[in-house]
PDB file of C-alpha atoms in Angstrom:
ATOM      1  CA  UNK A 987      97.855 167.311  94.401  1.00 34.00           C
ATOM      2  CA  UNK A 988      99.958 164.668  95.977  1.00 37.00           C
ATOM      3  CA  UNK A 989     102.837 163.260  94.432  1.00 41.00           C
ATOM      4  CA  UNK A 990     102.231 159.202  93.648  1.00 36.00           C
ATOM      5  CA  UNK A 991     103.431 157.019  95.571  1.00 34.00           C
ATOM      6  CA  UNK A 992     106.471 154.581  94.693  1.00 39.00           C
ATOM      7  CA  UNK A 993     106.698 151.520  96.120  1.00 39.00           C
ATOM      8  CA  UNK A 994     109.669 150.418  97.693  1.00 39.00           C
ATOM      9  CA  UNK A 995     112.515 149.678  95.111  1.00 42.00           C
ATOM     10  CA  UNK A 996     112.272 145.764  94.793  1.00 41.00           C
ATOM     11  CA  UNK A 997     115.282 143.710  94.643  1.00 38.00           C
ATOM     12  CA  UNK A 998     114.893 143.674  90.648  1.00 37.00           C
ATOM     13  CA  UNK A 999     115.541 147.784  90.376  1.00 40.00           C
ATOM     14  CA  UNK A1000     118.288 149.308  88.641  1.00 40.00           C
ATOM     15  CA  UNK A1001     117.630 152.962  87.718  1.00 40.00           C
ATOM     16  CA  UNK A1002     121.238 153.696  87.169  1.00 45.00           C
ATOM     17  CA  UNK A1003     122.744 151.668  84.312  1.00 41.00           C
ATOM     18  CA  UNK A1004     125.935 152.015  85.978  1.00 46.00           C
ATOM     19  CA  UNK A1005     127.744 150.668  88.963  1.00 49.00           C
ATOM     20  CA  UNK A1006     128.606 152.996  91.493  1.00 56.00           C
ATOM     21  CA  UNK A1007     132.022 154.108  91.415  1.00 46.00           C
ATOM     22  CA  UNK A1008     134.472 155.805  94.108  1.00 41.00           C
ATOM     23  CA  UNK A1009     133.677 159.429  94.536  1.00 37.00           C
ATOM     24  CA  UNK A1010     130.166 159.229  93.396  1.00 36.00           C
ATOM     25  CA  UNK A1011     128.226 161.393  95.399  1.00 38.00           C
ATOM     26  CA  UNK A1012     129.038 160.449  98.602  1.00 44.00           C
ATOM     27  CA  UNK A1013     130.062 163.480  99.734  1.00 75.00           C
ATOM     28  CA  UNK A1014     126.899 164.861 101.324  1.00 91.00           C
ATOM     29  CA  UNK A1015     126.761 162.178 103.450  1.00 92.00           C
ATOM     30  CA  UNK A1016     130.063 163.046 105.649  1.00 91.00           C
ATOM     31  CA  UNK A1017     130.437 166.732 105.382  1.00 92.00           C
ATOM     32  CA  UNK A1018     129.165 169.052 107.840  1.00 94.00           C
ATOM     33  CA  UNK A1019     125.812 171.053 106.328  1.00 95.00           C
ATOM     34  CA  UNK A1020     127.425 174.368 106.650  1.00 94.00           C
ATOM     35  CA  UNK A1021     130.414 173.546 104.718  1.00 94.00           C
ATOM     36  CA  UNK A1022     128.452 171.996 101.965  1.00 94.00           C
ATOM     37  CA  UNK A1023     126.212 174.960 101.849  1.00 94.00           C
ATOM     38  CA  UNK A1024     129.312 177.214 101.313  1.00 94.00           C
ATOM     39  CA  UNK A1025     130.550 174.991  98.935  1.00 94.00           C
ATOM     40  CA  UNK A1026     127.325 174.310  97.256  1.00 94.00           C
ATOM     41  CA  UNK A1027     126.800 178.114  96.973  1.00 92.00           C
ATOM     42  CA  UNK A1028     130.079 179.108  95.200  1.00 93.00           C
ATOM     43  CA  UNK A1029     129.276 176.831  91.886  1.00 94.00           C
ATOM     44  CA  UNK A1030     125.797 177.551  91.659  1.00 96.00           C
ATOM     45  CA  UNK A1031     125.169 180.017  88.953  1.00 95.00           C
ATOM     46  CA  UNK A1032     122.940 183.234  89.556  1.00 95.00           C
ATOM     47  CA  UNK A1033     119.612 181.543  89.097  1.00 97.00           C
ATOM     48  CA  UNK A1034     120.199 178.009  90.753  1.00 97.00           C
ATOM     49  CA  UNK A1035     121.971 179.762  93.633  1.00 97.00           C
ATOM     50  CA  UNK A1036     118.360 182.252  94.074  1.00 97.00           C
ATOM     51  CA  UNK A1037     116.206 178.921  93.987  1.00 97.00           C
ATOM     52  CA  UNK A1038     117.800 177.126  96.096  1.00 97.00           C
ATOM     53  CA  UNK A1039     118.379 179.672  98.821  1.00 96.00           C
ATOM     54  CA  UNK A1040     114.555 179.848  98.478  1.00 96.00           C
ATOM     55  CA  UNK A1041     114.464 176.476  98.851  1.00 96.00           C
ATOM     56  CA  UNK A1042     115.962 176.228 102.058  1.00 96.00           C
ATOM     57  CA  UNK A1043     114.515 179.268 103.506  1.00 95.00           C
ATOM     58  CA  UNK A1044     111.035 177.916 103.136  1.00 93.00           C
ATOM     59  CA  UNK A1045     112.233 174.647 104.553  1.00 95.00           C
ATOM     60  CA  UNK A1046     113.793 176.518 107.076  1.00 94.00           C
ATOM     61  CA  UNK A1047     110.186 178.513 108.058  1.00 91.00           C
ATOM     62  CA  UNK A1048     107.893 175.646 107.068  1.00 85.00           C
ATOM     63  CA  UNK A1049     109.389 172.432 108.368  1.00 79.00           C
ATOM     64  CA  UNK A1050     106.709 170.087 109.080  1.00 66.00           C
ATOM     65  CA  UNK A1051     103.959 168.628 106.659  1.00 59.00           C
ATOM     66  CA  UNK A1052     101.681 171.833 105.544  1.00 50.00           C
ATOM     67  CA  UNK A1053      98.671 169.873 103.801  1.00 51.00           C
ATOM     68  CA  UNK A1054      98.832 166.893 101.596  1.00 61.00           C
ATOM     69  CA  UNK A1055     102.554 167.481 101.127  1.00 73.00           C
ATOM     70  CA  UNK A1056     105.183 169.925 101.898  1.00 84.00           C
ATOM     71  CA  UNK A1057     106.732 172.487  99.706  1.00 88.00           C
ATOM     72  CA  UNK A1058     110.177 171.686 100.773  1.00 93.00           C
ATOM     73  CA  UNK A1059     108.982 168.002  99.519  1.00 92.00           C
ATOM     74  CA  UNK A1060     108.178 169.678  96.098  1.00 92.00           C
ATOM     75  CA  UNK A1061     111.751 171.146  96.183  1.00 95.00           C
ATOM     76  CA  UNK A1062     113.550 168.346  96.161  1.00 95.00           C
ATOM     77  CA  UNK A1063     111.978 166.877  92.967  1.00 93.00           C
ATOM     78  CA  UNK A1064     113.096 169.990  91.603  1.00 95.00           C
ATOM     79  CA  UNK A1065     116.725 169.893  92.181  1.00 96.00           C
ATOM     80  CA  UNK A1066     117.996 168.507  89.841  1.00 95.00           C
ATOM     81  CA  UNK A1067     116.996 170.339  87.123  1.00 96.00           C
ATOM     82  CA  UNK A1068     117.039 173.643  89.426  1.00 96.00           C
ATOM     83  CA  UNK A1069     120.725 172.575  90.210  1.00 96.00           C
ATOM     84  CA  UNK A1070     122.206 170.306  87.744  1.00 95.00           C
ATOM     85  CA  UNK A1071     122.683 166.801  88.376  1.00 93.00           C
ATOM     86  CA  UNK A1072     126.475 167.365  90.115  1.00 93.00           C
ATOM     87  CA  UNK A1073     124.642 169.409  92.506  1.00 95.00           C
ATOM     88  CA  UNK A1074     121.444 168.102  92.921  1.00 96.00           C
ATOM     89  CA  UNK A1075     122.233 165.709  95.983  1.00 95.00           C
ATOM     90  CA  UNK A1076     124.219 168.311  98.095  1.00 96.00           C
ATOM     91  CA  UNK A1077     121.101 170.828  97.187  1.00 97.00           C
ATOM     92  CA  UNK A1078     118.467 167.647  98.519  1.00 97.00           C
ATOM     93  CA  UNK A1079     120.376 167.147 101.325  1.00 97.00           C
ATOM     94  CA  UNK A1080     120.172 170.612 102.677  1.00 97.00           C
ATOM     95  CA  UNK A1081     116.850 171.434 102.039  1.00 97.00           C
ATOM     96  CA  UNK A1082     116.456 168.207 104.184  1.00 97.00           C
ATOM     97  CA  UNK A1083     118.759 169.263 107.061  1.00 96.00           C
ATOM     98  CA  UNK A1084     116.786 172.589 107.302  1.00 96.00           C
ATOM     99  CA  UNK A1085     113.749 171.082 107.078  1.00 95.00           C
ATOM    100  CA  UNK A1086     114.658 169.285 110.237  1.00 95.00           C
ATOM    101  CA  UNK A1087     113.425 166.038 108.953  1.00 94.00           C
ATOM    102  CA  UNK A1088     113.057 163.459 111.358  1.00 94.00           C
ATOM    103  CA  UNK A1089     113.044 159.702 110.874  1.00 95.00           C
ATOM    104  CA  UNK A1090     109.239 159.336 109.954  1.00 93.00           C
ATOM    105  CA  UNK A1091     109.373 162.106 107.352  1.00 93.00           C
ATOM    106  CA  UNK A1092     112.746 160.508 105.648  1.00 95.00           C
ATOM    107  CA  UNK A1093     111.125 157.582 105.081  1.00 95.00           C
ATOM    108  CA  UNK A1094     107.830 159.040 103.969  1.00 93.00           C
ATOM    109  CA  UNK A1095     109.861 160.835 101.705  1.00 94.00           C
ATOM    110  CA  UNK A1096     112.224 157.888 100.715  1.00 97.00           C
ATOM    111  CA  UNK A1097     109.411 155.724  99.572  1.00 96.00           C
ATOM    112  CA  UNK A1098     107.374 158.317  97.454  1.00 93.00           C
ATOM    113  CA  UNK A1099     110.602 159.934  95.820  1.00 94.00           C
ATOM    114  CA  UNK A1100     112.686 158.999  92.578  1.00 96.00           C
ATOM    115  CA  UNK A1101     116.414 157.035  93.391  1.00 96.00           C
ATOM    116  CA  UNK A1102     117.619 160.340  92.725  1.00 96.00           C
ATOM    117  CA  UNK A1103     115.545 161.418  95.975  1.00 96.00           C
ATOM    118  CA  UNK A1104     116.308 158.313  97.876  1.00 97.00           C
ATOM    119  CA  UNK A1105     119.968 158.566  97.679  1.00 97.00           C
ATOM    120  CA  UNK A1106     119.408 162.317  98.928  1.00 97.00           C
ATOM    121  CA  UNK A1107     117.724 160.826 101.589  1.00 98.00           C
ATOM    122  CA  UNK A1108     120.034 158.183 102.472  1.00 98.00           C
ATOM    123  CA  UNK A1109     122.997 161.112 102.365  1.00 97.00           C
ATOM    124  CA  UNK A1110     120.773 162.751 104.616  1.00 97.00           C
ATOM    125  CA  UNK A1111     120.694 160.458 107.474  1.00 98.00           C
ATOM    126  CA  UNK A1112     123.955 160.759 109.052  1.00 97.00           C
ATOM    127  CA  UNK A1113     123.251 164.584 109.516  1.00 97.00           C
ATOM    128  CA  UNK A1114     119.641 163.956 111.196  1.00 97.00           C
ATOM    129  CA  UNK A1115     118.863 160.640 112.479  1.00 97.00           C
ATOM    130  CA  UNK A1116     120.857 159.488 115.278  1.00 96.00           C
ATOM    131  CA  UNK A1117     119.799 156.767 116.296  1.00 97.00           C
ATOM    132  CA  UNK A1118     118.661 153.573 114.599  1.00 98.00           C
ATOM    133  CA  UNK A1119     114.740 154.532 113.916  1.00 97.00           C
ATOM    134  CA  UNK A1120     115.573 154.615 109.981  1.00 98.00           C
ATOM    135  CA  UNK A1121     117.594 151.528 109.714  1.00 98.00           C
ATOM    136  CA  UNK A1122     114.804 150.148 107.592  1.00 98.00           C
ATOM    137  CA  UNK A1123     115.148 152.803 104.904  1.00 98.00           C
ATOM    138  CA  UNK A1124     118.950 151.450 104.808  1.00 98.00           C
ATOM    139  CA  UNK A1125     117.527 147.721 104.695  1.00 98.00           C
ATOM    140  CA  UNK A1126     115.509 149.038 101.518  1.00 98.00           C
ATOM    141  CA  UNK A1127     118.261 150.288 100.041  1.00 98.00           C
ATOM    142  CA  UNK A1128     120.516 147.079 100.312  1.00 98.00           C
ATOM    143  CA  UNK A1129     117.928 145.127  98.582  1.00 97.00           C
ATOM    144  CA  UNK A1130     117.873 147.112  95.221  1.00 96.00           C
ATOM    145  CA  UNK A1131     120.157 146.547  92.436  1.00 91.00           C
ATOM    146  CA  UNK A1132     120.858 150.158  91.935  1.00 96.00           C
ATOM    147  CA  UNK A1133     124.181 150.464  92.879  1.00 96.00           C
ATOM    148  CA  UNK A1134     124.438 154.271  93.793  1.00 96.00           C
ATOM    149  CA  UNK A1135     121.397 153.478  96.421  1.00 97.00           C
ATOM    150  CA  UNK A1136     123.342 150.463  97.796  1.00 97.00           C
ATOM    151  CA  UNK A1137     126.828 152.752  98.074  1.00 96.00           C
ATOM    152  CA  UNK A1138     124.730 155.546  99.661  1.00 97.00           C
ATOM    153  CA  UNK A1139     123.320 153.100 102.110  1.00 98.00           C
ATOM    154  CA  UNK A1140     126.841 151.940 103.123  1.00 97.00           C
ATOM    155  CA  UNK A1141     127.606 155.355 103.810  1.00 96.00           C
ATOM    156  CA  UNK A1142     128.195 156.700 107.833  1.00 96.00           C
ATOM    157  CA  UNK A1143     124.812 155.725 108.845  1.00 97.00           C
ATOM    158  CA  UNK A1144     124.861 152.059 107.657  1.00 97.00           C
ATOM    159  CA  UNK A1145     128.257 151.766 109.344  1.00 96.00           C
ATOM    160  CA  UNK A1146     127.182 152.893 112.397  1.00 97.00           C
ATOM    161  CA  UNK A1147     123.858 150.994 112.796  1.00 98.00           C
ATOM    162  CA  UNK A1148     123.854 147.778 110.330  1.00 98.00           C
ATOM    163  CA  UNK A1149     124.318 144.834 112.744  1.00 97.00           C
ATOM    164  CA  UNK A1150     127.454 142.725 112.025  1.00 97.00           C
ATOM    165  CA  UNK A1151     125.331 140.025 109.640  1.00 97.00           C
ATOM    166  CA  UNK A1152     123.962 142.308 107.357  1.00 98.00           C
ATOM    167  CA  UNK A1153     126.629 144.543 107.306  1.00 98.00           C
ATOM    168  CA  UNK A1154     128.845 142.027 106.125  1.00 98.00           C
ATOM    169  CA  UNK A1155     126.501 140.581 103.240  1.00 97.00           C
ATOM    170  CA  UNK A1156     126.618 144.047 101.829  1.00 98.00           C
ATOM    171  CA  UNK A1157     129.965 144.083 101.731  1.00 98.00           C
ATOM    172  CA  UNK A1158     129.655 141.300  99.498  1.00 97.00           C
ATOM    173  CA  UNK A1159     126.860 143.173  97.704  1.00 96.00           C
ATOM    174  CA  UNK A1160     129.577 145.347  96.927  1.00 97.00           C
ATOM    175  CA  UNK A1161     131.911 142.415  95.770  1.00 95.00           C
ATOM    176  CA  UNK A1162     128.695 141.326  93.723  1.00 92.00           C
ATOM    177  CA  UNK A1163     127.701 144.520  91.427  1.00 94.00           C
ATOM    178  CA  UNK A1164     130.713 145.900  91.403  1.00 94.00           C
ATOM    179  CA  UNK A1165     130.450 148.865  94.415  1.00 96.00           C
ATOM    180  CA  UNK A1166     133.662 150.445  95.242  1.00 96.00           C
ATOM    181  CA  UNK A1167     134.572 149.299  99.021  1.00 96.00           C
ATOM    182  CA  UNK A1168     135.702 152.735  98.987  1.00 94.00           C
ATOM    183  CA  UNK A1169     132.560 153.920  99.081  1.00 94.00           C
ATOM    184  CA  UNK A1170     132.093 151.531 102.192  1.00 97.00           C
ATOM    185  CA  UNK A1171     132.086 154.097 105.298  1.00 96.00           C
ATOM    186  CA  UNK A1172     134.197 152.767 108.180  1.00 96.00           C
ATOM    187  CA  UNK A1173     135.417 149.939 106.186  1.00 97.00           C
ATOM    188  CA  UNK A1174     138.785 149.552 107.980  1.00 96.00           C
ATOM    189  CA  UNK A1175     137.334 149.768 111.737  1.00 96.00           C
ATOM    190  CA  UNK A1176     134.538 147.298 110.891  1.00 96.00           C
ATOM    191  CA  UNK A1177     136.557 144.953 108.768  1.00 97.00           C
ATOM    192  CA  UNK A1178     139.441 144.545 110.770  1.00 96.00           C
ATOM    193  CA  UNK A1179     139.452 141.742 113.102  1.00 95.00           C
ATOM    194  CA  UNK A1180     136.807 139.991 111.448  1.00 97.00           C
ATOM    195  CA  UNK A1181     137.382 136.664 111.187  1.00 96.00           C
ATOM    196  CA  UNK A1182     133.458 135.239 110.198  1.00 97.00           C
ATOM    197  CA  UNK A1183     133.903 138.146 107.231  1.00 97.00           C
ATOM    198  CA  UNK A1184     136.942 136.662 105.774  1.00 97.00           C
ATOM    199  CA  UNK A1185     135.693 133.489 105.491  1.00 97.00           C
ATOM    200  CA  UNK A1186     132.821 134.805 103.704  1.00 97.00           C
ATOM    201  CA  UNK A1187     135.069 136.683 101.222  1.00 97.00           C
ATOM    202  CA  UNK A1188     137.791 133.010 101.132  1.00 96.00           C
ATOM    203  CA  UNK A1189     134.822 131.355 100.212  1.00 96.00           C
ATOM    204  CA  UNK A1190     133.908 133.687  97.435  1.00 96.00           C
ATOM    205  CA  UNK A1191     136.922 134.023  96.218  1.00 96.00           C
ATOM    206  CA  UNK A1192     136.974 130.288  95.377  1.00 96.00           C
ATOM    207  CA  UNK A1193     133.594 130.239  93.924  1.00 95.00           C
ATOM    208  CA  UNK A1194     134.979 132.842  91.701  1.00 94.00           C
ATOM    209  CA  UNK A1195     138.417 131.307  90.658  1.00 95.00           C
ATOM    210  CA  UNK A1196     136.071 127.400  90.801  1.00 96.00           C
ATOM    211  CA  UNK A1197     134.273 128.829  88.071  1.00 95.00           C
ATOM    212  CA  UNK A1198     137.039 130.414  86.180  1.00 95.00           C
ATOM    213  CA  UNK A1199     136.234 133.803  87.028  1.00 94.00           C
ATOM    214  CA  UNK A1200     138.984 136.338  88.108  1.00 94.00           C
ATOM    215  CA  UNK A1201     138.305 137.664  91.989  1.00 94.00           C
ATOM    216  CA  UNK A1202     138.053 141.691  92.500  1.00 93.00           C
ATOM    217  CA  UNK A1203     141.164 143.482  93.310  1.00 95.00           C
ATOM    218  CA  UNK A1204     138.682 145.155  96.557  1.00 96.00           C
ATOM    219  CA  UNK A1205     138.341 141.631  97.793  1.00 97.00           C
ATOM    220  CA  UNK A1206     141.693 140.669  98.334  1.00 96.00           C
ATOM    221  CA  UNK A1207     141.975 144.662 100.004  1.00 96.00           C
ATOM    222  CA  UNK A1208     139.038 143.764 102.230  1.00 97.00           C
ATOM    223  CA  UNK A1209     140.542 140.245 103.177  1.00 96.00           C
ATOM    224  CA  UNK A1210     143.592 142.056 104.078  1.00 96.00           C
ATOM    225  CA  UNK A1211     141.720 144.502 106.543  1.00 96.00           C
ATOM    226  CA  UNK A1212     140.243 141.413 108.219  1.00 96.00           C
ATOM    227  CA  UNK A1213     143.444 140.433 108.880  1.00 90.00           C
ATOM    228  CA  UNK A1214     144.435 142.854 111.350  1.00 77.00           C
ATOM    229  CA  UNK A1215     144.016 142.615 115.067  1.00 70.00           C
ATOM    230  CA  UNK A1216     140.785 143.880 116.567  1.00 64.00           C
ATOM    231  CA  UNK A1217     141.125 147.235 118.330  1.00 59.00           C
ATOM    232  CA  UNK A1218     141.894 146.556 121.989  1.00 54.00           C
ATOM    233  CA  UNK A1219     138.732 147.069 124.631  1.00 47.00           C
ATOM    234  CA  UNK A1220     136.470 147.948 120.926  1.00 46.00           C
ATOM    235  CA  UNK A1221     132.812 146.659 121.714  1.00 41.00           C
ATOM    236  CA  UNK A1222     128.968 147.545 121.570  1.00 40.00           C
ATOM    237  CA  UNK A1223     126.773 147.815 118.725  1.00 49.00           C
ATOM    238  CA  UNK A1224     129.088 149.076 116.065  1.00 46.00           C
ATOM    239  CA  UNK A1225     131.546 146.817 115.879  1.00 44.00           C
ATOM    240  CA  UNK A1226     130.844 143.835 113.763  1.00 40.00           C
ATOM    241  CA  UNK A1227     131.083 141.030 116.018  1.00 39.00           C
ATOM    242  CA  UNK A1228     128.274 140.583 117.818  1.00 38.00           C
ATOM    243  CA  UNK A1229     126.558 138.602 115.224  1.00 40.00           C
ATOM    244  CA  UNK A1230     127.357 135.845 112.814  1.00 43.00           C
ATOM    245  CA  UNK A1231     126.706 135.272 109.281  1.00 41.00           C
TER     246      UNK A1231
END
């Protein structure tokens, strides 16, 4: 039996209930898979740790799609309560990684899964994709009012491959629903020097204080980044001023 399908989160979704807040799970996303396997295994009890090395060994010998869905697919619905919920996205991510899933199975998997399984995905990409082929699954992301999707999104693979436009609109996403900007990979690099970005967060910051409204203390830290001089000879694609707003 396949697993229904869920359509992409619209911009209306909010399966958290909470904003995202620094620290929260965005870990997976920039450590190294080994690492996070050792550290994974060493707070797993007896039982979680003998599923999930299970886990990954069958992603590890069955990687690609073995009829209408994969088992590793049916693993990672199973995390979390295999895991526990502090464990569950390190334990998605690296049944991921050795499942050697590449961009078309992320975002099969993205758009079929629960936000639980699209953050794990999102985590994920960093450590598989490198290129830009799943940029749209980040796009997705950015559109949702679930905060912990649009921190994951602004993790290392958003900051490498958002263009400068809609990288800097979800930095005011952040602003918006209350995201960390330390959740914000590469904040500093792609902030500083910006000069179209900190007129987007001026003008904010008056609409804000217009309507009597106190402005975020991560603004005025942002506006300060955008202050600072543009590292000498920095160009191409990842740097944020290609593009205007």
């Amino acid at each position: 039996m396949t697993r229904p399908y869920a359509a992409p989160a619209g911009p209306d979704a909010d399966t958290t209930g909470r904003p995202a807040a620094s620290g929260d799970g965005t870990t997976p996303a920039v450590t190294p898979p080994a690492d996070q396997r050792r550290h994974l295994a060493s707070r797993l009890d007896g039982a979680a740790r003998a599923w999930f090395d299970q886990a990954v060994d069958e992603a590890t010998t069955h990687p690609g799609t073995h009829g209408p869905i994969s088992v590793w697919e049916l693993r990672l619905a199973e995390a979390g309560r295999r895991c526990g919920p502090e464990h569950a996205d390190a334990a998605r991510v690296l049944i991921l990684h050795a499942a050697r899933a590449d961009a078309e199975a992320l975002t099969r998997v993205y758009h079929q899964g629960t936000a639980d399984e699209r953050r794990a995905v999102l985590h994920a990409l960093p450590h598989l994709v490198p290129g830009p082929e799943a940029l749209p699954i980040v796009e997705d992301a950015l559109r949702t009012n679930d905060t912990r999707l649009v921190a994951a999104a602004l993790g290392p693979y958003g900051a490498r491959h958002l263009d400068a436009h809609a990288w800097r609109h979800a930095v005011l996403k952040c602003l918006f629903t209350g995201v960390a900007v330390d959740l914000v990979a590469d904040l500093a690099r792609r902030a500083r020097g910006d000069a179209e970005l900190a007129r987007m967060l001026g003008d904010h910051a008056a609409e804000r204080t217009a309507a009597g409204r106190t402005v975020p203390e991560d603004l005025h830290r942002v506006l300060a980044l955008t202050e600072a001089a543009p590292a000498q000879g920095a160009a191409g694609p990842d740097v944020p001023h290609g593009k205007e707003s």
